[in-house]
Short mmCIF file of C-alpha atoms and ligand atoms in Angstrom, two decimals:
data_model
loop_
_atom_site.label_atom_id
_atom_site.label_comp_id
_atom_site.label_asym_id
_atom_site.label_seq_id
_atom_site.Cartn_x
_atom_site.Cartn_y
_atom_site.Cartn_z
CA UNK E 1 6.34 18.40 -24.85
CA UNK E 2 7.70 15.26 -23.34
CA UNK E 3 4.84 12.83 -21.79
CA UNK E 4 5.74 10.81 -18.91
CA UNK E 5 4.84 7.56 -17.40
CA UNK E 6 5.45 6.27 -13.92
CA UNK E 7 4.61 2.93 -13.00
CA UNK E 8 3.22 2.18 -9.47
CA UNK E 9 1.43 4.83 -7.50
CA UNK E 10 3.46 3.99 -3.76
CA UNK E 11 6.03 6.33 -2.53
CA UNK E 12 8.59 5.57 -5.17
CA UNK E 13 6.09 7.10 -7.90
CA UNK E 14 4.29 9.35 -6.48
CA UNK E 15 7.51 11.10 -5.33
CA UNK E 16 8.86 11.28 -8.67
CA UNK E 17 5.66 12.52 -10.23
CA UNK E 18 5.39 14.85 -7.76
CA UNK E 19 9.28 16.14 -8.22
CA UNK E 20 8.65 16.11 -12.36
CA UNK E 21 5.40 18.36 -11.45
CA UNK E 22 7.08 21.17 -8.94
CA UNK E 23 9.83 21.12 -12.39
CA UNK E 24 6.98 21.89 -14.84
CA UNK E 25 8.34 18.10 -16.10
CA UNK E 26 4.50 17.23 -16.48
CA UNK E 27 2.26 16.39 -17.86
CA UNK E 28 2.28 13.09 -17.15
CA UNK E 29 0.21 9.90 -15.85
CA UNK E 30 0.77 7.71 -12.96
CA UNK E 31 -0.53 4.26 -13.66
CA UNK E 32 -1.17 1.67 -11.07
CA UNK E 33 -2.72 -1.88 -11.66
CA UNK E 34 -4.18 -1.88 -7.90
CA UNK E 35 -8.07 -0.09 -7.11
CA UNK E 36 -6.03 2.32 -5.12
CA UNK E 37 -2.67 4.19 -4.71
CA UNK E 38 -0.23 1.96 -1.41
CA UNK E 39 -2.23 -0.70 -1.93
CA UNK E 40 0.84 -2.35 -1.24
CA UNK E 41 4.29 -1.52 0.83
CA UNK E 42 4.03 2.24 0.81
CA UNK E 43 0.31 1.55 2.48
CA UNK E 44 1.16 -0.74 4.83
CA UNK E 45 4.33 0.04 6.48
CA UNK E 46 5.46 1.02 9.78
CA UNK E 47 5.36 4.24 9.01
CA UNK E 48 8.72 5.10 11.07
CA UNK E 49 10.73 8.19 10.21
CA UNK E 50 14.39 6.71 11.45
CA UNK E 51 17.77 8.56 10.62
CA UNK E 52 19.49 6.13 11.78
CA UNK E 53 21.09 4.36 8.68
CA UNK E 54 24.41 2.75 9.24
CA UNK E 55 24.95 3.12 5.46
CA UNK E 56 25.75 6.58 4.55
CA UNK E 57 24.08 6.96 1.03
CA UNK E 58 21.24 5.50 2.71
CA UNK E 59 21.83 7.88 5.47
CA UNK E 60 21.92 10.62 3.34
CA UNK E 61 18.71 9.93 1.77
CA UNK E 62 16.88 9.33 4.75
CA UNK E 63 17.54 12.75 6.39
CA UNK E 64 17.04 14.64 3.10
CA UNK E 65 13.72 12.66 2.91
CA UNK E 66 12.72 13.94 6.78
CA UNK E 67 13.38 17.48 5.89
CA UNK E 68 10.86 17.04 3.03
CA UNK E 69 8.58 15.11 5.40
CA UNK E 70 8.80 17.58 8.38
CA UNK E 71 8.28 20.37 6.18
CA UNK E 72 5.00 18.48 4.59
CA UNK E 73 1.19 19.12 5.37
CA UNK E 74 -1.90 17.46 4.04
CA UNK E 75 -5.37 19.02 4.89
CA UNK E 76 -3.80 22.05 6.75
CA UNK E 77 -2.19 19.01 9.15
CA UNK E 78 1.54 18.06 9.72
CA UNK E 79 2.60 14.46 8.10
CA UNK E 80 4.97 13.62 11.09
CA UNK E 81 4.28 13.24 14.72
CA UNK E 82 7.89 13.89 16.07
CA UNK E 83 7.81 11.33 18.83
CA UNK E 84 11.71 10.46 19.11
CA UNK E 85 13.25 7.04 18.03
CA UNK E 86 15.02 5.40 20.98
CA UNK E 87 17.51 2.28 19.08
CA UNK E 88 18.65 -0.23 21.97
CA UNK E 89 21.71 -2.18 21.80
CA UNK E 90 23.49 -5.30 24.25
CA UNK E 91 26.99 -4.66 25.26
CA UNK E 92 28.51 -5.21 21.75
CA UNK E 93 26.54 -3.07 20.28
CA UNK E 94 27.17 0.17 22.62
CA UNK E 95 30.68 1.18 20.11
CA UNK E 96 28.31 1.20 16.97
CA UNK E 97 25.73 3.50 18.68
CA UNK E 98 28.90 5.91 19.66
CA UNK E 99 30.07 6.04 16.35
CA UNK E 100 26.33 6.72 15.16
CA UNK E 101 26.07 9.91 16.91
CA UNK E 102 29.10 10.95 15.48
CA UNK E 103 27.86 10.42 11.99
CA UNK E 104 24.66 11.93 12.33
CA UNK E 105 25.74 14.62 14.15
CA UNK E 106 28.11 15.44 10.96
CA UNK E 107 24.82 15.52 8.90
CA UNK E 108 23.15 18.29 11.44
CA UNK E 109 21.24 15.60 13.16
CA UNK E 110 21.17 15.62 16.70
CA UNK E 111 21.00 12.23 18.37
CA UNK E 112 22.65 11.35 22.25
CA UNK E 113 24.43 8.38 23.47
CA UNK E 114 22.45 7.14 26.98
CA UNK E 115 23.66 4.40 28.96
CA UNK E 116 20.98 2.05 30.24
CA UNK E 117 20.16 3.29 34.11
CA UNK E 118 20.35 7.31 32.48
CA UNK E 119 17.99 5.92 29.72
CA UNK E 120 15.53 4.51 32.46
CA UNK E 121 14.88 7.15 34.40
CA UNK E 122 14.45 9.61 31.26
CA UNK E 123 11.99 6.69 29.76
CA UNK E 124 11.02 4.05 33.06
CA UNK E 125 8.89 1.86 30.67
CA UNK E 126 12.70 0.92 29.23
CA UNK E 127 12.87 -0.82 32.79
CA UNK E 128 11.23 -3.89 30.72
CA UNK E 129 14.03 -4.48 28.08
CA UNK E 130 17.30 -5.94 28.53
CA UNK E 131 19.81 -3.75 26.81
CA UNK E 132 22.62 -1.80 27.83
CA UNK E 133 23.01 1.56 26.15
CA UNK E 134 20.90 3.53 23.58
CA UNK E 135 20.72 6.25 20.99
CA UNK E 136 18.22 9.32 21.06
CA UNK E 137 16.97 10.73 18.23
CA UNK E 138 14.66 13.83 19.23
CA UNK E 139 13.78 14.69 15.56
CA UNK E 140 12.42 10.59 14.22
CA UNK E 141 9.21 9.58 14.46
CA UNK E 142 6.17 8.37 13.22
CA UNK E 143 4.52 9.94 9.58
CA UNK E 144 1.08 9.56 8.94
CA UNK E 145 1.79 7.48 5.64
CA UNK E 146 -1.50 7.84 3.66
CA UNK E 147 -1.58 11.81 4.12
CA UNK E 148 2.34 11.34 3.25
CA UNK E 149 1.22 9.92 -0.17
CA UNK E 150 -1.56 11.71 -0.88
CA UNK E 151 0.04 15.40 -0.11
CA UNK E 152 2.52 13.97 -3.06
CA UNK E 153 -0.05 12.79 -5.38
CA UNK E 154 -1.74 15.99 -4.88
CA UNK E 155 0.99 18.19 -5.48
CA UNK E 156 1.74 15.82 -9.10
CA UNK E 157 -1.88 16.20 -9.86
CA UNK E 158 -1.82 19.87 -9.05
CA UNK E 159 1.32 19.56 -12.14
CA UNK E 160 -0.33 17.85 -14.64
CA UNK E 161 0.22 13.69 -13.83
CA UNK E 162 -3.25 11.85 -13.71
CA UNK E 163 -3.76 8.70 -11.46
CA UNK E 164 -4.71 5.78 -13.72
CA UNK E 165 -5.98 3.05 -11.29
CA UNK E 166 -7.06 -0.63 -12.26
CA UNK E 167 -4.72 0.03 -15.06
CA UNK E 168 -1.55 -2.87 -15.30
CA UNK E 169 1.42 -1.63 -17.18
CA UNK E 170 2.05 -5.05 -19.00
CA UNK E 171 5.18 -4.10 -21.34
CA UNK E 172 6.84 -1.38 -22.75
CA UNK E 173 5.97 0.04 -26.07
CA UNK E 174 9.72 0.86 -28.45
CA UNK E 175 11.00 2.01 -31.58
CA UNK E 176 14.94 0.09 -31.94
CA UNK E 177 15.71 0.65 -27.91
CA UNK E 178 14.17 4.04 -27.59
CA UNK E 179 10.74 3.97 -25.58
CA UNK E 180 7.80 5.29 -26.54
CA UNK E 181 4.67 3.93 -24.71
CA UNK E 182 3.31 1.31 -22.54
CA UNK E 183 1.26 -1.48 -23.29
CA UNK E 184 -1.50 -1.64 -20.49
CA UNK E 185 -4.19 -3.98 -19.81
CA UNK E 186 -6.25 -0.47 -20.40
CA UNK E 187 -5.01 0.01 -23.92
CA UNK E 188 -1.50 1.36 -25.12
CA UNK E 189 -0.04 4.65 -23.41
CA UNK E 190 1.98 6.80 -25.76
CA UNK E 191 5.12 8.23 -23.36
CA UNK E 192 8.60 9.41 -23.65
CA UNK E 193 9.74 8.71 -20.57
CA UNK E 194 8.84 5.66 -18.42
CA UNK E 195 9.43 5.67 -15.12
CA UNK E 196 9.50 1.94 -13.48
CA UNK E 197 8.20 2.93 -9.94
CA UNK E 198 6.85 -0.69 -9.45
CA UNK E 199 7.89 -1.93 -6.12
CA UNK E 200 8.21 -5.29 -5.67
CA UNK E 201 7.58 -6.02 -9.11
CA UNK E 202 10.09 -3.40 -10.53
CA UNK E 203 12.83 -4.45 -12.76
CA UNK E 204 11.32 -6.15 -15.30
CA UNK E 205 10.20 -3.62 -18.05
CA UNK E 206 12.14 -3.93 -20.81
CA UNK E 207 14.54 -6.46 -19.37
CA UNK E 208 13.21 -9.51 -19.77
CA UNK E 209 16.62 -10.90 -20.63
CA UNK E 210 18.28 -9.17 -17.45
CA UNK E 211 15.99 -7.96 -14.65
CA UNK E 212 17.78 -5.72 -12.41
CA UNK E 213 18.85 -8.32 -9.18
CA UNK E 214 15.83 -7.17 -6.72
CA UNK E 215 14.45 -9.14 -3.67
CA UNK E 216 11.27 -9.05 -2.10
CA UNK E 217 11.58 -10.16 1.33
CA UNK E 218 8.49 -10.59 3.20
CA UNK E 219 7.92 -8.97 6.80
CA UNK E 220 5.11 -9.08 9.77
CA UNK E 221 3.69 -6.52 11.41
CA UNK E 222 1.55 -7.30 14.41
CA UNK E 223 -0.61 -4.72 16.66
CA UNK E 224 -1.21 -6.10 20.24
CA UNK E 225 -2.42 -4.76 23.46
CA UNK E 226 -0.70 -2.01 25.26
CA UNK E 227 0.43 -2.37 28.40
CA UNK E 228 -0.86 0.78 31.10
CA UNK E 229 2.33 2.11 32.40
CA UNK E 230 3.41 2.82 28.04
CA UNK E 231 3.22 6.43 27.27
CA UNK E 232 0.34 7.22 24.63
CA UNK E 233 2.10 8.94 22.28
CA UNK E 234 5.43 7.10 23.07
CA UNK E 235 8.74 7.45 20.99
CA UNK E 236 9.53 4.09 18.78
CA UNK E 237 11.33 1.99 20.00
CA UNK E 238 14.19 -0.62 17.69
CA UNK E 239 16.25 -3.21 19.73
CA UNK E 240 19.29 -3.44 16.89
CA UNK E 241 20.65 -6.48 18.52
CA UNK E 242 17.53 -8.08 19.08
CA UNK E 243 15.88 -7.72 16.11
CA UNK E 244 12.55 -6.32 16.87
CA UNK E 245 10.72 -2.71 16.65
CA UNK E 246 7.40 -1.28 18.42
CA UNK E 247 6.06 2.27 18.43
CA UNK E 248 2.36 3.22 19.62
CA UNK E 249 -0.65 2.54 17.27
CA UNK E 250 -3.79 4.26 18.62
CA UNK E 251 -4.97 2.54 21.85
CA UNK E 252 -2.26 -0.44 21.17
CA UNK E 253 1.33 -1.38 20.02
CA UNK E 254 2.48 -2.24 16.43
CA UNK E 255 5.56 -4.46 16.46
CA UNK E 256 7.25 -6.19 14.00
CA UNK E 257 9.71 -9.74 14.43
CA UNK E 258 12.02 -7.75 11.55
CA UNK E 259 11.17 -11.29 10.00
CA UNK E 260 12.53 -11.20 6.49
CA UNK E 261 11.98 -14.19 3.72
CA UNK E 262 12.28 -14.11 0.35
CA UNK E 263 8.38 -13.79 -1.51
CA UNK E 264 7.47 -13.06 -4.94
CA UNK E 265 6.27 -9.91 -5.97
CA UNK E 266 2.22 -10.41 -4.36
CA UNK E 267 0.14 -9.44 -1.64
CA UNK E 268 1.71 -11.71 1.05
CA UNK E 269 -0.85 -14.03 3.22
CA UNK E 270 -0.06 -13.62 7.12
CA UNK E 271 1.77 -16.54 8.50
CA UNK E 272 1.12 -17.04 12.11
CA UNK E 273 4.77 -18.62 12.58
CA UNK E 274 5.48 -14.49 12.30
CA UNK E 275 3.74 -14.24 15.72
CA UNK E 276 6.18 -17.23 17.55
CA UNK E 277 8.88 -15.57 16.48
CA UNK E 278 7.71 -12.22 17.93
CA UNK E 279 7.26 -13.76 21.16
CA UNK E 280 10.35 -15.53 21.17
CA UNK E 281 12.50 -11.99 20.78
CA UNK E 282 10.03 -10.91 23.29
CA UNK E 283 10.72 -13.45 26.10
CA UNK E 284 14.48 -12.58 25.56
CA UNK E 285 14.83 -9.35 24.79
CA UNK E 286 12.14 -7.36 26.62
CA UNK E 287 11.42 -10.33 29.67
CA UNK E 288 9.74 -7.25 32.12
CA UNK E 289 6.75 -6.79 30.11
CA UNK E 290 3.40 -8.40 30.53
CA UNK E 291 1.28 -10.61 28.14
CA UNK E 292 0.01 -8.86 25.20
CA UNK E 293 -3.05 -9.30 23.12
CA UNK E 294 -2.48 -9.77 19.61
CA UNK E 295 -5.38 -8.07 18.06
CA UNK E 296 -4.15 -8.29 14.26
CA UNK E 297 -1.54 -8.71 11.89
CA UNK E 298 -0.65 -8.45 8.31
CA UNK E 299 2.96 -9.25 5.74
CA UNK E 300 3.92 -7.21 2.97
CA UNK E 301 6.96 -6.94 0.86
CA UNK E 302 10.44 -4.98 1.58
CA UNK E 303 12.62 -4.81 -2.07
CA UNK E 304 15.93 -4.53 -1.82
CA UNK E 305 18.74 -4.74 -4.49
CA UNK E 306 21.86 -6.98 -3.31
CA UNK E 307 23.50 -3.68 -1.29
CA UNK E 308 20.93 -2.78 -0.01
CA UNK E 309 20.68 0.47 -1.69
CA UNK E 310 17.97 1.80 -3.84
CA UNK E 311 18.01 1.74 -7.67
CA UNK E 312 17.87 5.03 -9.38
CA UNK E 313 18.80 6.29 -12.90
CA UNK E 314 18.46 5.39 -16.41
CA UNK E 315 18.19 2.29 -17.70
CA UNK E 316 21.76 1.71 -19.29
CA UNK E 317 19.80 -0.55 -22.81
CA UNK E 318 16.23 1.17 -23.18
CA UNK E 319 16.58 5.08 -23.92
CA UNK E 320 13.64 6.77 -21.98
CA UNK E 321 13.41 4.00 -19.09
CA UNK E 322 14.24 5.33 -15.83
CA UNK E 323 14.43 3.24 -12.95
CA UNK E 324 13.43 4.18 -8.86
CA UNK E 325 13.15 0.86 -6.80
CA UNK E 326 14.69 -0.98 -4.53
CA UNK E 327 13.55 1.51 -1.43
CA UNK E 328 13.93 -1.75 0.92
CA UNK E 329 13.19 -0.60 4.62
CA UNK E 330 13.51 3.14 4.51
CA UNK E 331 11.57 4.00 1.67
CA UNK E 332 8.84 5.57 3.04
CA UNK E 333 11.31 8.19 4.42
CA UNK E 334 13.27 8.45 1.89
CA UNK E 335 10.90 8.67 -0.99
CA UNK E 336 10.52 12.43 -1.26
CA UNK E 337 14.57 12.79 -1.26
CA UNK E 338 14.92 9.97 -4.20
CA UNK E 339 12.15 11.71 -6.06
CA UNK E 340 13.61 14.97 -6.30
CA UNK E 341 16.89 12.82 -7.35
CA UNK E 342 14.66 11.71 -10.04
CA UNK E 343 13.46 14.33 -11.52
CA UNK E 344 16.87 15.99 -11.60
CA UNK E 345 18.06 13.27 -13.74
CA UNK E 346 15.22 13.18 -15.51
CA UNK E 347 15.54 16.73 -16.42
CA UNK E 348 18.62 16.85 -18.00
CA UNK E 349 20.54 18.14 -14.59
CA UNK E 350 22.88 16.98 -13.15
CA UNK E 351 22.75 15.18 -9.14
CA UNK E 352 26.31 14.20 -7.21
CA UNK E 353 28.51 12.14 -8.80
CA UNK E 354 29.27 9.57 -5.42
CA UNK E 355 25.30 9.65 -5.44
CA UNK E 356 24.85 8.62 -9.33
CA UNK E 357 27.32 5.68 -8.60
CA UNK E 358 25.76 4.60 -6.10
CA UNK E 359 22.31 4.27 -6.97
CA UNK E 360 23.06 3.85 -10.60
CA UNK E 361 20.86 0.60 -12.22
CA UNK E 362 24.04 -0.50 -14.06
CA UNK E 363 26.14 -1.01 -11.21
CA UNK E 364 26.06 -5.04 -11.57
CA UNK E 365 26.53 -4.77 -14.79
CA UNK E 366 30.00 -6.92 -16.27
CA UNK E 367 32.79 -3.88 -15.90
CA UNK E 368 30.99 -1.19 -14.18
C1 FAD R 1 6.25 -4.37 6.78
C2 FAD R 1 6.98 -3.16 6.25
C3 FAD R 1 7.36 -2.16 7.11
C4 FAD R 1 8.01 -1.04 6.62
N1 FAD R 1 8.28 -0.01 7.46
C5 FAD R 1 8.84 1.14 6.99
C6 FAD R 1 9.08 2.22 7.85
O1 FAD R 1 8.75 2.15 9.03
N2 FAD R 1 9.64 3.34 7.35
C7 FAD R 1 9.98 3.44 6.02
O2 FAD R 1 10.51 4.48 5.61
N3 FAD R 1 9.74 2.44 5.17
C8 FAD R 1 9.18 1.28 5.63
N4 FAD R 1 8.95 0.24 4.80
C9 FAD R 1 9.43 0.35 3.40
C10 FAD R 1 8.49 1.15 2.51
O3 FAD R 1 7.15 0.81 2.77
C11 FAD R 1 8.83 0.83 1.05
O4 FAD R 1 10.22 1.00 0.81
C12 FAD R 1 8.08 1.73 0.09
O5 FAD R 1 6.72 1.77 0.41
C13 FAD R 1 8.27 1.22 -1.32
O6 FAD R 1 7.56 2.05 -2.19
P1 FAD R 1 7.42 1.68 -3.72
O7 FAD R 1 6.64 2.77 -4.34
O8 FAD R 1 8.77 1.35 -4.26
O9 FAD R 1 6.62 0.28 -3.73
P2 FAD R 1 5.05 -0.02 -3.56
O10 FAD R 1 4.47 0.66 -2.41
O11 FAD R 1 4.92 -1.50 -3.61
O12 FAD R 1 4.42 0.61 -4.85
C14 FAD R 1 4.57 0.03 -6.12
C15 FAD R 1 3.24 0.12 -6.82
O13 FAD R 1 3.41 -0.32 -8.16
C16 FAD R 1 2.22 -1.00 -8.54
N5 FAD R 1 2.55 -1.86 -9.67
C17 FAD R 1 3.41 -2.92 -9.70
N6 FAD R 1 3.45 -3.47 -10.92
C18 FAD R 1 2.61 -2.74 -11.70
C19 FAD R 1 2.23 -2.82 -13.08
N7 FAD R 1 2.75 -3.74 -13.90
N8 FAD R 1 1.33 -1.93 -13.55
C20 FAD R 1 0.80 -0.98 -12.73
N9 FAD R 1 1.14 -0.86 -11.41
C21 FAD R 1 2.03 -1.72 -10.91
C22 FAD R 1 1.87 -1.79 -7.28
O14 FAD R 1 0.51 -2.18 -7.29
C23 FAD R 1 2.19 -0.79 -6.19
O15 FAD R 1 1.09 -0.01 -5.80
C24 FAD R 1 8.31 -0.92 5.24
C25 FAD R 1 7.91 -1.93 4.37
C26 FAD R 1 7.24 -3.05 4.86
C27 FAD R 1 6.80 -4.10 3.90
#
């Protein structure tokens, strides 16, 4: 019976446990060095459900992953409030929004192209932003992200993985370059398969000589006051050219400056700079709307691999070591797509070739 280990209980682990489990892959253990599971990124995101990926394997994996989502329930309630994603653009940005609908619309995602005065009378408090045209997308949204990862570390559990908390994976365990356990700071873990699932710290197991080339880039998110004339239960709402993002968050408005700077893998202090910068997109971008109370604010970390694409497959040196990171921006909403990816792999099958390429963790390596 193989035993496996995933690293990191956020989305990228849970989703793969909970892919292994629904395969009879188990049994297994998730281990995760924090008191609880998203104590990091996958707790403390936006918690947007966007299809709108101008990449298309990213694209892909984003509308697999809000099928999954969509079709997911945790204590008899739906994960994902369907509120719409509007995604703003100036004048240059109008073509890219055309072509957009064309490219969803090829993966059986409805979206519309509005122009601005159509887009204002369908949604008046637009009347605030400067932009010129937008795209509609009915079926985005906003998930509810802890019931999101605790329907999949349910459904693991329910498959034989245990959640090992307070438990930091410090090094892998190997006979010659096969795996076969972890060394924690809770005693060694016998495994066959390790699953680095570590977020912003991902990419270091077993390749201390070559880490895989990830980036955690630091970003704000800020709740303020809501002005009366927003709807409650508003769509979201990106400005692409601007740089900025807001969607409703109970009586208020979470925003973020889409403020990105390079951070090592920690829990990230908020700088107040993050709130200037806010403003400043604010005053240009969206001059119509009134003051806002900021009423609080917090940074985490976004990992990304060089294009921007996540990190998925075997490790290419250390038979056993399988690698899902890198979920940058998206990975929230893609998670439960990349998981099932995963656990394909991991069980011997097989997953699309353009897919495997793309994602694959050797693909900087010299001649690949
Ligand atoms: C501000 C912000 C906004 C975002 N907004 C969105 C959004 O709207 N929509 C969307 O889809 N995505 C969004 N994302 C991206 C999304 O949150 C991430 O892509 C996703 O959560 C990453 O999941 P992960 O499991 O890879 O990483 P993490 O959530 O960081 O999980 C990794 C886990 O591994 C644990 N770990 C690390 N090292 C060890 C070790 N040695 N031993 C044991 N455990 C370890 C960590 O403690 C952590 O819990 C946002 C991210 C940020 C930061």
């Amino acid at each position: 019976m193989t035993r496996v280990a995933v690293v990191g209980a956020g989305f990228a682990g849970a989703a793969t446990a909970a892919a292994l489990a629904r395969r009879g892959l188990g049994p297994g253990v998730i281990l995760e060095q924090e008191a609880l599971p998203g104590s990091h990124a996958s707790g403390r995101n936006a918690a947007l459900i966007r299809q709108l990926e101008f990449d298309p394997i990213v694209r892909a994996l984003t509308i697999e992953g809000v099928r999954r989502i969509a079709a997911t329930a945790y204590e008899g309630a739906p994960v994902l409030r369907p509120t719409g994603g509007l995604y703003l653009a100036d004048e240059a940005g109008g073509e890219r929004l055309a072509r957009a609908v064309g490219e969803l619309a090829t993966s059986g995602v409805p979206s519309e192209h509005v122009p601005r005065q159509e887009a204002c009378r369908r949604f008046s408090f637009l009347e605030r932003f400067h932009f010129q045209s937008l795209l509609w997308c009915e079926s985005d949204g906003v998930a509810d992200i802890h019931a999101l990862l605790l329907a999949m570390l349910d459904e693991a559990r329910r498959g034989g993985f245990s959640l090992v908390t307070h438990c930091r994976v410090e090094d892998l365990v190997t006979i010659g370059d096969r795996v076969i356990g972890l060394k924690t700071s809770r005693g060694d873990v016998p495994a066959d398969l390790v699953v680095d699932a570590s977020g912003a710290w991902a990419g270091r197991l077993g390749r201390r000589a070559a880490p895989l080339p990830l980036r955690p880039l630091r970003r704000h998110l800020i709740v303020t006051s809501r002005p009366s004339a927003w709807p409650h239960d508003g769509p979201l709402v990106w400005h692409l050219d601007r740089g900025f993002y807001v969607r409703t968050e109970g009586e208020g408005l979470l925003w973020s400056p889409c403020d990105e700077r390079d951070h090592p893998p920690a829990d990230p202090v908020f700088d107040p700079a993050a709130q200037d910068l806010l403003a400043e997109k604010l005053a240009e971008g969206a001059p119509g709307l009134p003051d806002l109370a900021v009423q609080r604010g917090w940074a985490c970390l976004r990992t990304f691999a060089p294009d921007r694409r996540p990190v998925l497959g075997p490790d290419p040196h250390v038979a056993g070591l399988f690698h899902v990171s890198g979920l940058g921006g998206f990975g929230m909403t893609a998670s439960a797509a990349l998981g099932e990816l995963a656990a394909d792999l991991m069980g011997g099958g097989e997953i699309a070739p353009h897919l495997r390429e793309a994602l694959a963790p050797d693909r900087w390596d010299a001649g690949s």
